[in-house]
Amino acid sequence: MNKLVIANWKCNPTTLKEAKKLFKSIVKETKDTKNTEVVICPPAIYLLSLKDKNIKMGGQDCFWEERGAYTGEISPKMLKDAGCSYVILGHSERRKILDETDEVINKKIKAALAVGLTVVFCIGETVAERMTGQTEQILENKLRAGLNGIINPQGVIIAYEPVWAIGNGNPCDIGSSRETLEFLREKINTPIIYGGSVDSQCAISYINEAGFDGLLVGAASLLPEEFGMIVKTIS
Ligand code: 13P
């Protein structure tokens, strides 16, 4: 399988002009890469304005209904129609800031799979959960609840994102990420990627030493050269 590098731009940048510039620079920095699938997940409002033949597009979230009286929501079908093949679901920022529950995430995953989107399903433990030795139990619970009722997880990619390693330049050490990966591989047979303070220095180790199938990149995906380096080092 090709390695996967997914850019999660989160709520950045703040203008379409900047989004187009960033996208163009990433296209340039990643254009000669082989054996790696590059996916960009911008804010949904920019999706229709960003297209390139070498880049796949993804949403950062979606609703669970196809259409109707749901003010503010974007349905999986709309993402599909806007050119997306991926959608990130269950991100810890949405769980924490927007109170997304496992039940809500489960409904979203089912709806996204139903229209043929590949789901990047994020799971991870908080620092308190880790310190009290609950990491494996928490991950197993999230996995089970998020995929409840889904018999065939084909179309789901698991993103292991330890919450304490996100956005702070303090990535999970390779050895412990490998142990967690091995635990997850016993639970589910689907690609598993790592996210949390990934940069061009540590990226390769998560693939070659830990054995992940790809990376989910936040802050570094807003820096085209750095993101390009991440893609190149693992390709
Ligand atoms: P950072 O790479 O900024 O730590 O973000 C990781 C993340 O949350 C990707 O979804």
XYZ file of C-alpha atoms and ligand atoms in Angstrom:
245
model
C 0.000 0.000 0.000
C 1.131 3.554 -0.689
C 2.074 5.578 2.352
C -0.392 8.266 3.254
C 0.338 11.834 4.335
C -2.720 13.815 5.319
C -2.603 17.561 5.899
C -5.111 18.834 8.443
C -5.139 22.592 8.015
C -7.671 22.940 10.866
C -9.113 26.498 10.952
C -6.376 27.989 8.732
C -5.671 30.102 6.723
C -8.183 32.915 7.045
C -8.527 34.005 3.408
C -9.107 32.189 0.126
C -6.125 34.013 -1.341
C -3.819 32.534 1.302
C -5.408 29.097 0.941
C -4.755 29.088 -2.804
C -1.163 30.203 -2.277
C -0.534 27.536 0.347
C -2.124 24.850 -1.826
C -0.085 25.855 -4.865
C 3.138 25.747 -2.850
C 2.307 22.305 -1.471
C 1.537 21.052 -4.992
C 4.960 22.285 -6.075
C 6.799 20.790 -3.095
C 5.168 17.371 -3.438
C 4.799 16.944 -7.177
C 7.632 14.448 -7.800
C 6.799 12.108 -4.960
C 6.010 8.498 -5.682
C 4.537 5.770 -3.468
C 2.884 8.348 -1.235
C -0.669 9.592 -1.360
C -0.971 13.225 -0.324
C -4.324 14.366 1.024
C -5.198 17.944 1.945
C -8.054 18.709 4.319
C -8.677 22.468 4.217
C -11.577 24.318 5.818
C -14.652 23.207 3.832
C -15.270 26.671 2.410
C -12.087 26.385 0.323
C -12.700 22.902 -1.075
C -14.252 23.968 -4.369
C -11.365 26.335 -5.096
C -8.482 23.876 -4.605
C -7.822 21.160 -7.179
C -4.777 19.299 -8.430
C -4.387 15.947 -10.169
C -1.708 14.700 -7.744
C -3.509 15.640 -4.537
C -6.553 14.067 -2.953
C -8.926 16.251 -0.968
C -10.668 15.631 2.333
C -13.113 17.247 4.738
C -12.299 17.910 8.399
C -15.744 16.802 9.554
C -19.194 16.040 8.168
C -22.762 15.647 9.366
C -24.583 12.299 9.534
C -27.635 13.185 7.459
C -27.575 13.628 3.705
C -29.788 16.741 3.597
C -32.481 18.663 5.444
C -33.106 21.236 8.169
C -29.688 21.100 9.867
C -28.417 24.666 9.940
C -24.689 24.978 9.462
C -23.993 21.351 8.629
C -22.213 19.854 5.619
C -23.248 16.370 4.542
C -20.953 13.573 3.361
C -22.644 13.726 -0.030
C -21.753 17.421 -0.330
C -18.114 16.646 0.470
C -18.138 13.955 -2.193
C -19.639 16.341 -4.700
C -16.984 18.942 -3.834
C -14.291 16.469 -4.886
C -13.382 14.886 -1.548
C -12.371 11.274 -1.212
C -11.514 11.479 2.507
C -13.018 12.877 5.685
C -11.447 13.245 9.134
C -13.834 12.223 11.914
C -13.516 12.076 15.685
C -10.660 14.555 15.953
C -9.793 15.260 19.598
C -10.304 19.001 19.093
C -13.914 18.360 18.079
C -14.392 15.875 20.908
C -13.074 18.387 23.451
C -14.166 21.804 22.189
C -17.452 20.803 20.528
C -18.339 17.947 22.876
C -18.556 15.357 20.113
C -19.436 12.019 21.617
C -18.584 8.509 20.471
C -22.228 8.064 19.447
C -22.173 11.142 17.224
C -18.879 10.090 15.702
C -20.264 6.616 15.011
C -23.222 8.103 13.125
C -20.909 10.307 11.093
C -18.598 7.414 10.239
C -21.496 5.309 8.984
C -22.865 8.178 6.880
C -19.470 8.947 5.365
C -18.802 5.296 4.502
C -22.252 5.042 2.918
C -21.306 7.588 0.239
C -17.876 6.044 -0.348
C -15.674 8.506 1.530
C -12.572 7.062 3.180
C -12.847 7.859 6.877
C -9.814 8.979 8.868
C -11.043 8.025 12.317
C -9.014 9.738 15.070
C -8.489 8.169 18.467
C -6.083 9.068 21.252
C -5.624 9.264 24.986
C -5.239 12.365 27.166
C -2.192 12.883 29.342
C -4.192 11.984 32.474
C -5.369 8.747 30.878
C -1.817 7.910 29.897
C -0.385 8.687 33.335
C -2.919 6.383 34.942
C -2.146 3.506 32.592
C -5.449 3.617 30.729
C -4.181 4.203 27.187
C -5.035 0.786 25.756
C -8.456 0.629 27.397
C -9.350 4.133 26.199
C -8.255 3.365 22.642
C -10.138 0.104 22.588
C -13.289 1.803 23.924
C -13.097 4.594 21.341
C -12.465 2.109 18.559
C -15.368 -0.091 19.566
C -17.811 2.793 20.088
C -16.855 4.653 16.923
C -17.158 1.537 14.784
C -20.214 0.125 16.519
C -22.394 -1.681 13.968
C -19.808 -1.490 11.201
C -19.092 -5.063 10.205
C -16.447 -4.374 7.589
C -14.003 -1.576 8.491
C -12.735 -1.362 4.917
C -12.781 2.317 4.067
C -11.684 3.299 7.574
C -8.162 4.463 8.378
C -7.314 4.793 12.053
C -5.343 7.896 13.055
C -3.635 7.385 16.408
C -3.265 10.908 17.776
C -2.253 11.036 21.445
C -4.038 14.171 22.638
C -1.048 15.304 24.707
C 1.206 15.221 21.626
C -0.914 17.522 19.456
C 0.192 21.033 18.610
C 3.046 21.381 21.077
C 6.210 20.109 19.380
C 6.253 17.168 21.758
C 5.591 14.085 19.606
C 5.045 10.642 21.069
C 8.335 8.764 21.370
C 8.791 6.165 18.668
C 9.065 3.170 20.998
C 5.832 3.827 22.790
C 4.018 4.712 19.555
C 5.148 1.339 18.184
C 3.762 -0.471 21.227
C 0.442 1.292 20.810
C 0.445 0.504 17.091
C 1.028 -3.179 17.835
C -1.867 -3.112 20.271
C -4.148 -1.498 17.685
C -3.099 -3.957 14.982
C -4.397 -6.767 17.173
C -7.762 -5.046 17.345
C -8.345 -3.994 13.756
C -7.108 -4.900 10.297
C -7.019 -1.563 8.535
C -4.312 1.066 7.851
C -3.145 2.974 10.943
C -1.434 6.362 10.770
C 0.188 8.579 13.420
C -0.515 12.236 14.229
C 0.794 14.641 16.867
C 3.585 17.206 16.350
C 4.906 15.481 13.231
C 7.713 17.376 11.497
C 10.325 16.527 8.876
C 12.780 15.364 11.558
C 10.628 12.704 13.162
C 8.334 11.756 10.250
C 10.411 8.907 8.842
C 10.794 7.159 12.200
C 7.035 6.686 12.561
C 7.044 4.858 9.236
C 10.324 2.908 9.261
C 10.836 2.279 12.977
C 7.345 2.252 14.420
C 5.611 0.802 11.340
C 2.724 3.225 10.784
C 1.091 3.392 7.334
C 1.188 7.168 7.186
C 0.951 10.473 9.019
C -1.663 13.050 9.927
C 0.021 16.443 9.997
C -1.331 19.630 11.559
C 0.872 22.709 12.048
C 3.636 21.509 9.704
C 1.114 21.216 6.855
C 0.814 25.018 6.852
C 4.529 25.273 5.984
C 4.882 24.081 2.378
C 8.624 23.338 2.460
C 8.397 21.512 5.759
C 5.367 19.556 4.590
C 7.141 18.783 1.310
C 10.108 17.450 3.296
C 7.831 15.189 5.322
C 6.364 13.741 2.131
C 9.766 13.362 0.474
C 11.430 11.673 3.441
C 8.851 8.921 3.595
C 8.436 8.436 -0.179
P -0.034 18.986 15.015
O 0.732 18.309 13.888
O -0.096 20.464 14.889
O 0.425 18.500 16.338
O -1.565 18.500 14.858
C -1.832 17.150 14.765
C -3.251 16.982 14.442
O -4.110 17.248 15.261
C -3.592 16.511 13.101
O -4.925 16.152 13.008
